[in-house]
XYZ file of C-alpha atoms in Angstrom:
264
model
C 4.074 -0.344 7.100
C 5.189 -2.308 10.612
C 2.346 -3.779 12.961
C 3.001 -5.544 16.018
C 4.389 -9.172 16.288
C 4.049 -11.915 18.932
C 6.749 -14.009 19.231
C 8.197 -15.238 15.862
C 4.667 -15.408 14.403
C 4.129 -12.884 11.305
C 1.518 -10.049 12.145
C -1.989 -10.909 11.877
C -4.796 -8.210 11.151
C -7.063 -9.216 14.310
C -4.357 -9.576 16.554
C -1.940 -6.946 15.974
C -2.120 -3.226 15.503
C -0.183 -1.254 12.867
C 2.232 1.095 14.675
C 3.993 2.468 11.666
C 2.750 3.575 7.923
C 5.235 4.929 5.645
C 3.810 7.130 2.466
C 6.505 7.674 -0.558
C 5.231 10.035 -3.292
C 6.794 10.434 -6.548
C 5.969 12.726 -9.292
C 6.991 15.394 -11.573
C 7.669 17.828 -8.708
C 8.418 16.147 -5.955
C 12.308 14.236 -5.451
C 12.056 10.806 -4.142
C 15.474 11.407 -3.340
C 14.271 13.592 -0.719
C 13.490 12.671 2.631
C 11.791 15.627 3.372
C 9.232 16.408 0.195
C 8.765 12.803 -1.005
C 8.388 10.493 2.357
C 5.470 10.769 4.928
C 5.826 8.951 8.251
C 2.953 8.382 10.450
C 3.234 6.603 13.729
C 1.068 5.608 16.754
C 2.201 5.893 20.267
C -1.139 3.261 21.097
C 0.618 0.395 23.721
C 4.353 1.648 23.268
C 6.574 1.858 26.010
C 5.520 4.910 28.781
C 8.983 5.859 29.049
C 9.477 6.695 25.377
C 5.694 8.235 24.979
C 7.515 11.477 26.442
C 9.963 11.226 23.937
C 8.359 11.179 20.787
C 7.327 14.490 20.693
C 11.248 15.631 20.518
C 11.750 13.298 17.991
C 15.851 13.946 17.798
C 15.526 12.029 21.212
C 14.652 9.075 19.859
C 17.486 9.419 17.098
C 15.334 10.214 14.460
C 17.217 12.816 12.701
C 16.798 11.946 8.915
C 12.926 11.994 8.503
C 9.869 14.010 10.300
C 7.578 11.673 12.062
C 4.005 12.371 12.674
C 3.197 10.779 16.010
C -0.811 9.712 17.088
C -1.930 8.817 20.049
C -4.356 5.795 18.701
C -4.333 3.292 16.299
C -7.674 5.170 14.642
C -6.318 8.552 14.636
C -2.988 6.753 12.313
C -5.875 5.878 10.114
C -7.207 8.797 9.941
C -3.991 10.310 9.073
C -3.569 7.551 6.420
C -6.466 8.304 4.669
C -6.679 12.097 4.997
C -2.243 11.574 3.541
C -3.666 9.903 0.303
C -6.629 12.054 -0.419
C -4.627 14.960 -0.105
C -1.711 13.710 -2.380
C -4.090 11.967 -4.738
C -1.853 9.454 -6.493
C -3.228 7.648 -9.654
C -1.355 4.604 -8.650
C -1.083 2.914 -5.238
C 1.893 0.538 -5.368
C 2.959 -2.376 -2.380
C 5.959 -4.590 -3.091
C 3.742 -7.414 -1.268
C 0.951 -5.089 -1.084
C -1.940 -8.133 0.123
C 0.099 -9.123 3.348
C 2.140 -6.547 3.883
C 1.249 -3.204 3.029
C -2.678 -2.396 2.092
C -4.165 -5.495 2.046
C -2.821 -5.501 5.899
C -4.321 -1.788 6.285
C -7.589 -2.746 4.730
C -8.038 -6.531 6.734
C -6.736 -4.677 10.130
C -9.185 -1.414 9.640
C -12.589 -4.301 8.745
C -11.239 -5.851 12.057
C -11.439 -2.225 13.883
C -14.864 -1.790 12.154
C -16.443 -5.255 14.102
C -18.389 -2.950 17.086
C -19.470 -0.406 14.061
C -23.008 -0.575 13.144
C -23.426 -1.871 9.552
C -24.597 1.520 8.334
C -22.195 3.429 9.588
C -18.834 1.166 8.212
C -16.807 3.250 6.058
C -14.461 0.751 4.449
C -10.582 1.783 3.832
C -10.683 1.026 0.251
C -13.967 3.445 -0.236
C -12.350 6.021 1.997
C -8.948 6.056 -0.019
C -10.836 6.374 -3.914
C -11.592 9.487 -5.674
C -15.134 8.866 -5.145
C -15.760 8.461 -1.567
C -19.596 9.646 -1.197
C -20.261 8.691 -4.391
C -21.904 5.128 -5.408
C -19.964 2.146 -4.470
C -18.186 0.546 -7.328
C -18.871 -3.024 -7.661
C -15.232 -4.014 -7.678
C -14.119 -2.848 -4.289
C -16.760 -5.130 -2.640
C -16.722 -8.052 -4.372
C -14.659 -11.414 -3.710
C -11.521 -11.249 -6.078
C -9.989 -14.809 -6.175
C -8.350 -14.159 -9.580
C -6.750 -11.046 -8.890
C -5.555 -12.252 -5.650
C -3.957 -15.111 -7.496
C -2.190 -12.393 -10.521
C -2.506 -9.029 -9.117
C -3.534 -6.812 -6.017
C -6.928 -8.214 -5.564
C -8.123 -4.660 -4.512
C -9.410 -2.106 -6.032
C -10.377 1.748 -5.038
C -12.629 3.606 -7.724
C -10.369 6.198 -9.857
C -6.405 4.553 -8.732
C -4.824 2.036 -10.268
C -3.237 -0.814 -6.897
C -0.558 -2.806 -7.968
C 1.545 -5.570 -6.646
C 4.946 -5.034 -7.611
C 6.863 -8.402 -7.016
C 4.093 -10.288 -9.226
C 4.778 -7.938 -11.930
C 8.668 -7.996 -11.107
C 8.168 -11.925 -11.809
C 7.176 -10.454 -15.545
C 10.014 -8.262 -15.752
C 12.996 -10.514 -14.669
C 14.417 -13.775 -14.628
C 15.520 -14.330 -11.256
C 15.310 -17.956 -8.545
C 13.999 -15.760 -6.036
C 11.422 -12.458 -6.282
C 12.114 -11.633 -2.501
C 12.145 -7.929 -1.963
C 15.941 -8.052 -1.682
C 16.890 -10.135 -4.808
C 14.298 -7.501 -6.569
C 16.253 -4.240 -5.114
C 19.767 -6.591 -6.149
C 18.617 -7.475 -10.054
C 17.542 -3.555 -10.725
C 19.434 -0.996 -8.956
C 22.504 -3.222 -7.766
C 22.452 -2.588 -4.301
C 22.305 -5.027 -0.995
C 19.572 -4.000 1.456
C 19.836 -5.342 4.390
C 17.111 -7.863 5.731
C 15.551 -7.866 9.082
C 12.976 -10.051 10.414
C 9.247 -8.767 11.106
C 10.473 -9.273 15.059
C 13.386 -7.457 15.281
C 11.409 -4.362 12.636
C 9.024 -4.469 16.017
C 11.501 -4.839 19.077
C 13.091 -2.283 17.685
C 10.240 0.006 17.743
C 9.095 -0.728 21.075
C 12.800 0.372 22.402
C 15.365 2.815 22.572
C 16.192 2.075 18.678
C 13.175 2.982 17.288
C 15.306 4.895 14.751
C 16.312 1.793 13.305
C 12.793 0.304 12.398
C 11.517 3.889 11.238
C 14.702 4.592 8.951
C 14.588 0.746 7.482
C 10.789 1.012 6.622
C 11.286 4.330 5.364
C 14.273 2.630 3.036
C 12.003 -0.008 1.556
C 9.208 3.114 0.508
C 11.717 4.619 -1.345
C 13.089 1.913 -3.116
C 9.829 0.500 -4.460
C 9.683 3.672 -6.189
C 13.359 4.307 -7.657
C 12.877 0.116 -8.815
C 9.414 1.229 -11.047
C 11.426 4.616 -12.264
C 14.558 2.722 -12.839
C 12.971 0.313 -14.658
C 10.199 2.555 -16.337
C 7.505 0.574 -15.417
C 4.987 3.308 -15.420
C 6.206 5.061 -18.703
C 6.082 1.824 -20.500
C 2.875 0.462 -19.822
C 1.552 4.172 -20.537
C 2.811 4.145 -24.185
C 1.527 0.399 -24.601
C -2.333 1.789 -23.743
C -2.034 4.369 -25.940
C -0.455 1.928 -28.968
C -3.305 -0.621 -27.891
C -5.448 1.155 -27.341
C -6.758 0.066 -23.354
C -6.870 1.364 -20.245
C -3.531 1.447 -18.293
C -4.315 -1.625 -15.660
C -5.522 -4.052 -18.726
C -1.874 -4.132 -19.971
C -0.557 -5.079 -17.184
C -3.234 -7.401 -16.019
C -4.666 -8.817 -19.336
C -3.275 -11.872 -20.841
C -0.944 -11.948 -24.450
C -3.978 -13.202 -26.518
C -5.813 -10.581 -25.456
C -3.351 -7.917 -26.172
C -3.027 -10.291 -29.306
C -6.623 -9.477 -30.306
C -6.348 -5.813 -30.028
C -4.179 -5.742 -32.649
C -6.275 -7.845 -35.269
């Protein structure tokens, strides 16, 4: 995702609205490989440029050539979109390389911000809208104050999908100084992404090189998802419930004397 910046500050949920949400979807029939089946792009034309509004409905105009972007016309109808884009692909695991600051967890704090002139009764929170139970009874989890998974995990949770944080359990996998997003993409698949600056991601999305910022946030999507196939994440922690005899997020969230005591 790519939300608004001021100055050289880092984006800030009350302050700044998301303008960008990219959606990459991997499974047994769909490529990730391909631009078309596997990535979803939904964008908001809320407090862009009135030169360039014209312009995103022939998207080639704007450069865009590789991808489709869906365009909005508010920050709440991007939402919507969001929402409606999970439900309807209904993914048993949500995955954010820094998925607290910049990728749900921004989502979630930015929509509770939205919700502030909502009457209480009437709220529908992000993380209730996005499970597999939405009118159903609340589960406990996704309302309660999670310091310890925020510390080791996501520290969010939707009933029925599994959210993970994928550079704290990259920090399992590998050995490395440094578990930035690029040293991550570098130590599994061998290739140098290029790194660009929250500020420049949003000038560049405000301007004639929107491209630029769409294409780049579209790059880092896709690469979260050929780092867990390359390295099998999913597969493996699969075969380790099944040998332990747990549910899929306890291996990856439990501690070794637990998964010590499952085997005694």
């Amino acid at each position: 995702m790519l939300a608004r910046s001021s100055g050289s500050l880092l984006s800030n949920p009350p302050l700044d609205a998301v303008v960008l949400i990219v959606l990459a979807l991997k499974d047994a029939r769909v490529d990730v490989d391909s631009p078309d089946g596997a990535v979803r792009i939904l964008a908001s034309r809320e407090g862009m440029d009135e030169a360039l509004v014209p312009l995103t409905r022939r998207a080639n105009k704007l450069g865009i050539v590789k991808y489709h972007v869906e365009w909005f016309d508010t920050e709440a109808a991007l939402y919507a979109a969001f929402v409606h884009s999970v439900v309807e692909a209904d993914p048993d695991v949500i995955v954010g390389f820094e998925i607290q600051g910049g990728s749900l967890g921004y989502l979630n704090d930015r929509h509770h911000h939205l919700l502030q002139g909502v009457p209480e009764d009437q709220r529908e929170k992000l993380l209730r809208q996005l499970s597999r139970t939405p009118r159903g009874a609340e589960n406990p989890q996704e309302s309660r104050d999670d310091d310890y998974g925020r510390l080791h995990g996501a520290g969010m949770h939707s009933a029925g999908r599994i959210i993970l944080n994928l550079w704290r359990l990259f920090r399992m996998e590998l050995k490395l100084s440094s578990y930035s997003f690029h040293n991550c993409v570098h130590a599994i698949l061998k290739q140098r992404v290029p790194r660009f600056e929250q500020q420049v991601l949003d000038a560049w999305f405000q301007s004639g090189q929107l491209w630029r910022s769409v294409e780049h946030v579209a790059l880092r999507a896709t690469l979260n998802l050929r780092r867990i196939v390359a390295s099998d994440l999913v597969g493996r922690t699969a075969e380790f419930a099944k040998v332990f005899g747990i549910d899929f997020f306890s291996v990856l969230s439990r501690g070794s004397q637990y998964l010590s005591l499952i085997h005694i």
